[in-house]
Amino acid sequence: MADLRAEKCEACTQSTPPLSKTDVVALRALLHADWTVGDATLRREFRFANFGEAFTKATAIALLAEEQGHHPDLEVGWGRLAVALTTHKIHGLSRNDFVMASKIDAL
């Protein structure tokens, strides 16, 4: 399977099917071990020494999201950052979620 970091997120439509469970398992294996798959969500929590470091990482992810046109939910707190990816338009996970996760891993 190709390196997800080399891919670019592509616009989905409401007719884009969510990934199958088999595809989710295969793509999940390509990511950092801290990513978890929940109900139509791909999630990772980062820990930092302080709020500033968490905010800096959140900012880097926000800039990446703008570049890719695929925006995660970010929750910033003192010393932590939670990232949740889903494709709202299809109410499930798409390849874009895994591409973004891979790019976040590379930051």
N, CA, C and O atoms as a MOPAC input file, in Angstrom:
PM7 MOZYME 1SCF
protein

 N      0.84900 1    -1.18100 1     0.00000 1
 C      0.00000 1     0.00000 1     0.00000 1
 C      0.89200 1     1.24100 1     0.00000 1
 O      1.92400 1     1.27000 1     0.67100 1
 N      0.49800 1     2.24300 1    -0.74000 1
 C      1.29000 1     3.46300 1    -0.88100 1
 C      1.40800 1     4.21100 1     0.44800 1
 O      0.60500 1     4.02300 1     1.36200 1
 N      2.42200 1     5.05600 1     0.52900 1
 C      2.63200 1     5.89300 1     1.69900 1
 C      1.52400 1     6.94200 1     1.75300 1
 O      1.42200 1     7.77600 1     0.85200 1
 N      0.70500 1     6.91300 1     2.78100 1
 C     -0.41900 1     7.84200 1     2.90400 1
 C      0.03800 1     9.29300 1     2.96400 1
 O     -0.67500 1    10.18700 1     2.50900 1
 N      1.23100 1     9.53700 1     3.52600 1
 C      1.72700 1    10.91200 1     3.64100 1
 C      1.92900 1    11.56100 1     2.28200 1
 O      1.88700 1    12.78600 1     2.17300 1
 N      2.14500 1    10.77400 1     1.25800 1
 C      2.37400 1    11.31100 1    -0.08000 1
 C      1.07200 1    11.66700 1    -0.79700 1
 O      1.09400 1    12.31600 1    -1.84300 1
 N     -0.04900 1    11.24700 1    -0.23900 1
 C     -1.34400 1    11.51000 1    -0.86400 1
 C     -1.88700 1    12.87400 1    -0.44200 1
 O     -1.42600 1    13.46200 1     0.53700 1
 N     -2.85900 1    13.36300 1    -1.18200 1
 C     -3.55700 1    14.59800 1    -0.84600 1
 C     -5.01600 1    14.25500 1    -0.63300 1
 O     -5.57700 1    13.43400 1    -1.35900 1
 N     -5.63200 1    14.87400 1     0.35400 1
 C     -7.05100 1    14.64800 1     0.60200 1
 C     -7.85300 1    15.09900 1    -0.60800 1
 O     -7.58100 1    16.15000 1    -1.19000 1
 N     -8.83700 1    14.30400 1    -0.97800 1
 C     -9.69400 1    14.61200 1    -2.11500 1
 C    -11.11500 1    14.82900 1    -1.62800 1
 O    -11.57600 1    14.16200 1    -0.70200 1
 N    -11.80200 1    15.76300 1    -2.26000 1
 C    -13.16600 1    16.09800 1    -1.85300 1
 C    -14.08100 1    14.88000 1    -1.96200 1
 O    -14.06400 1    14.15500 1    -2.95700 1
 N    -14.87300 1    14.67500 1    -0.92200 1
 C    -15.87400 1    13.61500 1    -0.91300 1
 C    -17.23300 1    14.22200 1    -1.24400 1
 O    -17.45500 1    15.42100 1    -1.07700 1
 N    -18.12800 1    13.37500 1    -1.71200 1
 C    -19.51400 1    13.79300 1    -1.91100 1
 C    -20.38300 1    12.91900 1    -1.01600 1
 O    -19.89800 1    11.95700 1    -0.42000 1
 N    -21.64600 1    13.24700 1    -0.92400 1
 C    -22.53800 1    12.44200 1    -0.09900 1
 C    -22.68500 1    11.02400 1    -0.63500 1
 O    -23.12100 1    10.12800 1     0.08900 1
 N    -22.32400 1    10.81400 1    -1.90000 1
 C    -22.40700 1     9.47300 1    -2.47300 1
 C    -21.11900 1     8.66800 1    -2.28100 1
 O    -21.06900 1     7.49000 1    -2.63400 1
 N    -20.07400 1     9.29800 1    -1.72100 1
 C    -18.83600 1     8.57700 1    -1.42100 1
 C    -19.11900 1     7.57600 1    -0.31100 1
 O    -19.59000 1     7.97000 1     0.75600 1
 N    -18.84700 1     6.30000 1    -0.52800 1
 C    -19.12800 1     5.32400 1     0.53700 1
 C    -18.07600 1     5.38800 1     1.64900 1
 O    -16.89700 1     5.61200 1     1.37600 1
 N    -18.50200 1     5.19300 1     2.89700 1
 C    -17.51300 1     5.07000 1     3.98300 1
 C    -16.63900 1     3.83800 1     3.73700 1
 O    -17.03800 1     2.91400 1     3.02800 1
 N    -15.46200 1     3.83500 1     4.32400 1
 C    -14.56500 1     2.68200 1     4.18800 1
 C    -15.17500 1     1.44100 1     4.82400 1
 O    -15.91700 1     1.52300 1     5.80200 1
 N    -14.85000 1     0.30700 1     4.25300 1
 C    -15.28000 1    -0.96600 1     4.84800 1
 C    -14.45200 1    -1.22300 1     6.10600 1
 O    -13.40100 1    -0.61200 1     6.30000 1
 N    -14.92100 1    -2.11000 1     6.93900 1
 C    -14.16900 1    -2.46200 1     8.15300 1
 C    -12.80200 1    -3.03900 1     7.79300 1
 O    -11.81900 1    -2.78600 1     8.49000 1
 N    -12.73400 1    -3.80200 1     6.72300 1
 C    -11.46700 1    -4.37900 1     6.26600 1
 C    -10.48700 1    -3.27800 1     5.88200 1
 O     -9.31300 1    -3.32700 1     6.25000 1
 N    -10.97600 1    -2.28100 1     5.13800 1
 C    -10.12100 1    -1.16000 1     4.74300 1
 C     -9.66800 1    -0.35700 1     5.95400 1
 O     -8.51600 1     0.07100 1     6.02200 1
 N    -10.57000 1    -0.15000 1     6.91200 1
 C    -10.22300 1     0.60100 1     8.12400 1
 C     -9.10200 1    -0.11500 1     8.87500 1
 O     -8.14300 1     0.52300 1     9.30800 1
 N     -9.21300 1    -1.41300 1     9.03100 1
 C     -8.18000 1    -2.19200 1     9.73000 1
 C     -6.84700 1    -2.09200 1     8.99800 1
 O     -5.80800 1    -1.90400 1     9.63000 1
 N     -6.86600 1    -2.21500 1     7.68100 1
 C     -5.62400 1    -2.16400 1     6.89400 1
 C     -4.97500 1    -0.78300 1     6.97200 1
 O     -3.75900 1    -0.67900 1     7.13400 1
 N     -5.76700 1     0.26300 1     6.85800 1
 C     -5.20800 1     1.61500 1     6.90900 1
 C     -4.76400 1     1.97800 1     8.32200 1
 O     -3.75900 1     2.66900 1     8.49200 1
 N     -5.48800 1     1.53000 1     9.32200 1
 C     -5.12900 1     1.81300 1    10.71500 1
 C     -3.74300 1     1.25800 1    11.02800 1
 O     -2.99400 1     1.85500 1    11.80100 1
 N     -3.40800 1     0.13800 1    10.44100 1
 C     -2.10800 1    -0.50100 1    10.67800 1
 C     -0.94800 1     0.35200 1    10.16600 1
 O      0.19600 1     0.13600 1    10.56900 1
 N     -1.22200 1     1.31100 1     9.29100 1
 C     -0.17000 1     2.16400 1     8.73700 1
 C      0.11500 1     3.39700 1     9.59800 1
 O      1.03800 1     4.15800 1     9.30800 1
 N     -0.67300 1     3.59200 1    10.65200 1
 C     -0.55800 1     4.78500 1    11.49200 1
 C      0.16900 1     4.49700 1    12.79900 1
 O      0.39700 1     3.34100 1    13.15500 1
 N      0.52700 1     5.56000 1    13.50500 1
 C      1.10100 1     5.45700 1    14.84600 1
 C      0.14700 1     4.64500 1    15.73100 1
 O     -1.07200 1     4.71800 1    15.57700 1
 N      0.70900 1     3.89100 1    16.63800 1
 C     -0.08300 1     2.99600 1    17.48800 1
 C     -1.09000 1     3.71800 1    18.38700 1
 O     -2.02700 1     3.08900 1    18.87800 1
 N     -0.91900 1     5.01600 1    18.61300 1
 C     -1.82800 1     5.75200 1    19.50200 1
 C     -3.16700 1     6.11100 1    18.86100 1
 O     -4.07700 1     6.55300 1    19.56200 1
 N     -3.31100 1     5.93400 1    17.55600 1
 C     -4.59700 1     6.20500 1    16.91200 1
 C     -5.57300 1     5.08500 1    17.25300 1
 O     -5.22200 1     3.90700 1    17.20700 1
 N     -6.79800 1     5.46400 1    17.59400 1
 C     -7.84100 1     4.48400 1    17.87100 1
 C     -9.01900 1     4.74000 1    16.93300 1
 O     -9.28700 1     5.87400 1    16.53500 1
 N     -9.70400 1     3.67200 1    16.59900 1
 C    -10.88500 1     3.77200 1    15.75700 1
 C    -12.10200 1     3.56300 1    16.64000 1
 O    -12.22300 1     2.56200 1    17.34500 1
 N    -13.00500 1     4.54200 1    16.58000 1
 C    -14.25800 1     4.44100 1    17.32100 1
 C    -15.41000 1     4.41700 1    16.33500 1
 O    -15.24200 1     4.04200 1    15.17500 1
 N    -16.55600 1     4.81200 1    16.79800 1
 C    -17.74900 1     4.85200 1    15.96900 1
 C    -17.60900 1     5.96000 1    14.93000 1
 O    -17.92200 1     7.11800 1    15.20600 1
 N    -17.14000 1     5.60600 1    13.73900 1
 C    -16.95200 1     6.54400 1    12.62000 1
 C    -15.94200 1     7.64600 1    12.92400 1
 O    -16.00500 1     8.72200 1    12.33000 1
 N    -15.01300 1     7.38900 1    13.84100 1
 C    -14.03000 1     8.39600 1    14.23100 1
 C    -12.65300 1     7.75400 1    14.38900 1
 O    -12.51600 1     6.63300 1    14.87800 1
 N    -11.65600 1     8.49500 1    13.96300 1
 C    -10.25200 1     8.13600 1    14.16200 1
 C     -9.70300 1     9.15800 1    15.14400 1
 O     -9.79400 1    10.36000 1    14.89300 1
 N     -9.13100 1     8.70200 1    16.26400 1
 C     -8.79300 1     9.61700 1    17.34800 1
 C     -7.39600 1     9.34100 1    17.89600 1
 O     -6.94600 1     8.19700 1    17.96400 1
 N     -6.72200 1    10.43200 1    18.28700 1
 C     -5.42200 1    10.32400 1    18.95200 1
 C     -5.29300 1    11.45300 1    19.96300 1
 O     -5.72900 1    12.57600 1    19.71000 1
 N     -4.70100 1    11.15500 1    21.09500 1
 C     -4.43200 1    12.17300 1    22.09800 1
 C     -2.92800 1    12.30800 1    22.28000 1
 O     -2.20700 1    11.32100 1    22.42700 1
 N     -2.47800 1    13.54800 1    22.26500 1
 C     -1.06800 1    13.87800 1    22.46700 1
 C     -0.90600 1    14.48200 1    23.85800 1
 O     -1.81000 1    15.15500 1    24.35300 1
 N      0.24000 1    14.24400 1    24.48800 1
 C      0.58000 1    14.83900 1    25.78700 1
 C      1.79100 1    15.74600 1    25.62400 1
 O      2.71500 1    15.43600 1    24.87200 1
 N      1.77600 1    16.87300 1    26.33800 1
 C      2.85000 1    17.85900 1    26.26700 1
 C      3.18700 1    18.35500 1    27.66500 1
 O      2.45900 1    18.09200 1    28.62200 1
 N      4.28800 1    19.06600 1    27.77000 1
 C      4.74000 1    19.58700 1    29.05800 1
 C      3.91900 1    20.78700 1    29.52700 1
 O      3.89600 1    21.09600 1    30.71800 1
 N      3.24200 1    21.46600 1    28.59100 1
 C      2.49300 1    22.66800 1    28.97400 1
 C      1.46500 1    23.01700 1    27.89800 1
 O      1.37300 1    22.34700 1    26.87000 1
 N      0.70500 1    24.06500 1    28.14900 1
 C     -0.33200 1    24.49600 1    27.21400 1
 C      0.26600 1    25.00100 1    25.90600 1
 O     -0.25600 1    24.71100 1    24.83000 1
 N      1.35200 1    25.74800 1    25.99600 1
 C      1.97000 1    26.32000 1    24.80600 1
 C      2.37000 1    25.27000 1    23.78800 1
 O      2.15600 1    25.45700 1    22.59000 1
 N      2.95200 1    24.16200 1    24.24800 1
 C      3.35000 1    23.08900 1    23.33600 1
 C      2.12600 1    22.44300 1    22.68900 1
 O      2.14400 1    22.12800 1    21.50000 1
 N      1.06700 1    22.24800 1    23.46900 1
 C     -0.17000 1    21.67700 1    22.92200 1
 C     -0.76500 1    22.60800 1    21.87300 1
 O     -1.21700 1    22.16100 1    20.81900 1
 N     -0.76300 1    23.89900 1    22.16800 1
 C     -1.31500 1    24.88200 1    21.24100 1
 C     -0.48200 1    24.96700 1    19.96400 1
 O     -1.03300 1    25.12600 1    18.87500 1
 N      0.82800 1    24.86200 1    20.08800 1
 C      1.71200 1    24.88600 1    18.92500 1
 C      1.41100 1    23.70500 1    18.00300 1
 O      1.33700 1    23.87800 1    16.78700 1
 N      1.24000 1    22.51900 1    18.56000 1
 C      0.90900 1    21.33300 1    17.75100 1
 C     -0.45700 1    21.50600 1    17.11000 1
 O     -0.64100 1    21.17000 1    15.94000 1
 N     -1.42300 1    22.03000 1    17.86700 1
 C     -2.76400 1    22.25800 1    17.31800 1
 C     -2.71100 1    23.22900 1    16.14900 1
 O     -3.40600 1    23.04000 1    15.15100 1
 N     -1.89800 1    24.25800 1    16.26600 1
 C     -1.75000 1    25.23200 1    15.18400 1
 C     -1.15400 1    24.58700 1    13.94300 1
 O     -1.61300 1    24.83800 1    12.82900 1
 N     -0.13300 1    23.76000 1    14.13100 1
 C      0.48200 1    23.06400 1    12.99500 1
 C     -0.54700 1    22.15800 1    12.30600 1
 O     -0.57900 1    22.07700 1    11.07800 1
 N     -1.37700 1    21.48600 1    13.08500 1
 C     -2.41100 1    20.61300 1    12.51300 1
 C     -3.45900 1    21.44800 1    11.78900 1
 O     -3.92900 1    21.06000 1    10.71900 1
 N     -3.82800 1    22.58700 1    12.36000 1
 C     -4.81300 1    23.46800 1    11.71300 1
 C     -4.30700 1    23.96500 1    10.36500 1
 O     -5.06900 1    24.01400 1     9.40000 1
 N     -3.04600 1    24.32900 1    10.28800 1
 C     -2.47200 1    24.79300 1     9.02100 1
 C     -2.44000 1    23.65900 1     7.98900 1
 O     -2.72700 1    23.87900 1     6.81200 1
 N     -2.09600 1    22.46200 1     8.43000 1
 C     -2.10900 1    21.28800 1     7.56000 1
 C     -3.52900 1    21.01200 1     7.06200 1
 O     -3.73200 1    20.71000 1     5.88600 1
 N     -4.49900 1    21.11500 1     7.95500 1
 C     -5.89700 1    20.87600 1     7.58900 1
 C     -6.36600 1    21.85200 1     6.51900 1
 O     -7.07100 1    21.46500 1     5.58600 1
 N     -5.98000 1    23.09800 1     6.65100 1
 C     -6.33100 1    24.09800 1     5.62900 1
 C     -5.70800 1    23.73800 1     4.29600 1
 O     -6.35300 1    23.84400 1     3.25300 1
 N     -4.46900 1    23.31700 1     4.32500 1
 C     -3.76400 1    22.93000 1     3.09900 1
 C     -4.43300 1    21.73800 1     2.42000 1
 O     -4.53000 1    21.68800 1     1.19400 1
 N     -4.89100 1    20.78300 1     3.22100 1
 C     -5.48200 1    19.54900 1     2.70300 1
 C     -6.98400 1    19.65500 1     2.44900 1
 O     -7.55200 1    18.83400 1     1.73000 1
 N     -7.62100 1    20.65800 1     3.03200 1
 C     -9.07300 1    20.78200 1     2.89100 1
 C     -9.83000 1    19.70400 1     3.63600 1
 O    -10.93700 1    19.32900 1     3.25000 1
 N     -9.23000 1    19.20500 1     4.70700 1
 C     -9.87500 1    18.16300 1     5.53200 1
 C     -9.57900 1    18.50000 1     6.99400 1
 O     -8.42600 1    18.46100 1     7.42200 1
 N    -10.60600 1    18.82500 1     7.74400 1
 C    -10.42700 1    19.45800 1     9.05200 1
 C    -10.84300 1    18.55100 1    10.21000 1
 O    -12.00200 1    18.14500 1    10.29700 1
 N     -9.90000 1    18.23600 1    11.09600 1
 C    -10.22500 1    17.44000 1    12.28300 1
 C    -10.85300 1    18.31200 1    13.36000 1
 O    -10.77300 1    19.53900 1    13.30900 1
 N    -11.46600 1    17.67400 1    14.31600 1
 C    -11.88600 1    18.35600 1    15.53900 1
 C    -10.68000 1    18.34000 1    16.46500 1
 O    -10.07400 1    17.29300 1    16.68700 1
 N    -10.33700 1    19.49700 1    16.99900 1
 C     -9.19700 1    19.62300 1    17.90200 1
 C     -9.68800 1    20.09500 1    19.25500 1
 O    -10.50400 1    21.01200 1    19.34700 1
 N     -9.18500 1    19.46100 1    20.30700 1
 C     -9.50800 1    19.85500 1    21.67900 1
 C     -8.18400 1    20.09100 1    22.40900 1
 O     -7.43000 1    19.15700 1    22.67900 1
 N     -7.92300 1    21.35300 1    22.71700 1
 C     -6.66400 1    21.74100 1    23.34700 1
 C     -6.89600 1    22.00400 1    24.82500 1
 O     -7.84300 1    22.69600 1    25.20000 1
 N     -6.04100 1    21.45600 1    25.65000 1
 C     -6.07800 1    21.70400 1    27.08700 1
 C     -4.66300 1    21.82700 1    27.61100 1
 O     -3.70100 1    21.69300 1    26.85300 1
 N     -4.53100 1    22.07600 1    28.88200 1
 C     -3.20300 1    22.21500 1    29.46700 1
 C     -2.46900 1    20.89000 1    29.32200 1
 O     -2.83600 1    19.89300 1    29.94300 1
 N     -1.42800 1    20.89000 1    28.49700 1
 C     -0.57700 1    19.71400 1    28.33100 1
 C     -1.16300 1    18.59700 1    27.49300 1
 O     -0.62500 1    17.49000 1    27.47400 1
 N     -2.26800 1    18.87300 1    26.79300 1
 C     -2.83100 1    17.79700 1    25.97700 1
 C     -3.54800 1    18.35500 1    24.75100 1
 O     -4.00100 1    19.50000 1    24.73200 1
 N     -3.63100 1    17.51700 1    23.74800 1
 C     -4.33500 1    17.83000 1    22.51300 1
 C     -5.01500 1    16.55400 1    22.03300 1
 O     -4.35600 1    15.53600 1    21.82300 1
 N     -6.31800 1    16.60800 1    21.86000 1
 C     -7.06800 1    15.48600 1    21.29700 1
 C     -7.43600 1    15.83000 1    19.86400 1
 O     -7.91700 1    16.92800 1    19.58100 1
 N     -7.20600 1    14.88500 1    18.96500 1
 C     -7.50700 1    15.05200 1    17.55000 1
 C     -8.51500 1    13.97000 1    17.16400 1
 O     -8.29700 1    12.78600 1    17.41900 1
 N     -9.61400 1    14.39000 1    16.55100 1
 C    -10.63100 1    13.44200 1    16.08600 1
 C    -10.89200 1    13.70500 1    14.60900 1
 O    -11.18900 1    14.82900 1    14.20600 1
 N    -10.77700 1    12.66500 1    13.82300 1
 C    -11.00200 1    12.74200 1    12.37800 1
 C    -12.22300 1    11.92400 1    11.99600 1
 O    -12.40700 1    10.80200 1    12.46900 1
 N    -13.04300 1    12.48700 1    11.14900 1
 C    -14.17600 1    11.79200 1    10.54500 1
 C    -14.53200 1    12.55300 1     9.28000 1
 O    -14.15900 1    13.71600 1     9.12900 1
 N    -15.23300 1    11.92000 1     8.39000 1
 C    -15.69700 1    12.61000 1     7.19600 1
 C    -17.17700 1    12.87500 1     7.39500 1
 O    -18.01700 1    12.00400 1     7.16900 1
 N    -17.48300 1    14.09200 1     7.82300 1
 C    -18.85300 1    14.46400 1     8.18800 1
 C    -19.83800 1    14.24300 1     7.04600 1
 O    -20.96900 1    13.81400 1     7.27000 1
 N    -19.41100 1    14.53500 1     5.83500 1
 C    -20.30300 1    14.45400 1     4.67300 1
 C    -20.85000 1    13.04100 1     4.46600 1
 O    -21.96300 1    12.87200 1     3.97000 1
 N    -20.05800 1    12.01600 1     4.85200 1
 C    -20.50700 1    10.63500 1     4.65000 1
 C    -20.83300 1     9.93700 1     5.97600 1
 O    -21.18500 1     8.75700 1     5.98900 1
 N    -20.71400 1    10.66300 1     7.07600 1
 C    -21.01300 1    10.10400 1     8.40500 1
 C    -20.21400 1     8.83300 1     8.67500 1
 O    -20.73800 1     7.84200 1     9.18500 1
 N    -18.94200 1     8.88800 1     8.32300 1
 C    -18.08000 1     7.72700 1     8.52300 1
 C    -16.64300 1     8.07200 1     8.20700 1
 O    -16.28300 1     9.24000 1     8.05500 1
 N    -15.83500 1     7.04400 1     8.11200 1
 C    -14.41600 1     7.23400 1     7.82000 1
 C    -14.15700 1     7.08900 1     6.33100 1
 O    -14.68800 1     6.19100 1     5.67700 1
 N    -13.33500 1     7.98300 1     5.80700 1
 C    -12.89700 1     7.91600 1     4.41300 1
 C    -11.37700 1     7.79700 1     4.40600 1
 O    -10.73100 1     7.91100 1     5.44800 1
 N    -10.82600 1     7.57100 1     3.24300 1
 C     -9.37300 1     7.50900 1     3.10500 1
 C     -8.74300 1     8.82000 1     3.56200 1
 O     -7.64100 1     8.81400 1     4.11000 1
 N     -9.43200 1     9.95300 1     3.34200 1
 C     -8.92500 1    11.25400 1     3.77100 1
 C     -8.58100 1    11.28300 1     5.25700 1
 O     -7.59500 1    11.90500 1     5.65100 1
 N     -9.37400 1    10.62400 1     6.07700 1
 C     -9.11100 1    10.61300 1     7.51600 1
 C     -7.76500 1     9.95800 1     7.81400 1
 O     -7.02700 1    10.41400 1     8.68900 1
 N     -7.45300 1     8.90400 1     7.09500 1
 C     -6.19200 1     8.19900 1     7.30600 1
 C     -5.02100 1     8.95900 1     6.68600 1
 O     -3.91000 1     8.93100 1     7.21500 1
 N     -5.26500 1     9.62700 1     5.58200 1
 C     -4.22400 1    10.47000 1     4.97900 1
 C     -3.86800 1    11.58100 1     5.96500 1
 O     -2.69000 1    11.83000 1     6.22300 1
 N     -4.88500 1    12.24900 1     6.51500 1
 C     -4.62500 1    13.31900 1     7.49000 1
 C     -3.91100 1    12.78400 1     8.72400 1
 O     -2.97400 1    13.41600 1     9.21100 1
 N     -4.32900 1    11.65000 1     9.23100 1
 C     -3.68500 1    11.05900 1    10.40500 1
 C     -2.21400 1    10.78000 1    10.12500 1
 O     -1.35900 1    11.03900 1    10.97200 1
 N     -1.92000 1    10.26300 1     8.95900 1
 C     -0.53800 1     9.97300 1     8.59200 1
 C      0.28300 1    11.25700 1     8.50800 1
 O      1.43400 1    11.29400 1     8.94200 1
 N     -0.30800 1    12.29800 1     7.95300 1
 C      0.38200 1    13.58900 1     7.85300 1
 C      0.58300 1    14.20100 1     9.24700 1
 O      1.61300 1    14.82000 1     9.51100 1
 N     -0.38900 1    14.02800 1    10.12400 1
 C     -0.25300 1    14.50600 1    11.50500 1
 C      0.87300 1    13.74600 1    12.19500 1
 O      1.66600 1    14.34500 1    12.92300 1
 N      0.95300 1    12.45200 1    11.98000 1
 C      2.04200 1    11.64500 1    12.55100 1
 C      3.40600 1    12.18600 1    12.11600 1
 O      4.36900 1    12.14300 1    12.88200 1
 N      3.48200 1    12.69000 1    10.89700 1
 C      4.76200 1    13.15900 1    10.34600 1
 C      5.15400 1    14.55800 1    10.83300 1
 O      6.29700 1    14.97700 1    10.64800 1
 N      4.21900 1    15.28000 1    11.45100 1
 C      4.53900 1    16.63700 1    11.92100 1
 C      5.58900 1    16.60600 1    13.01700 1
 O      5.97800 1    17.65600 1    13.52900 1

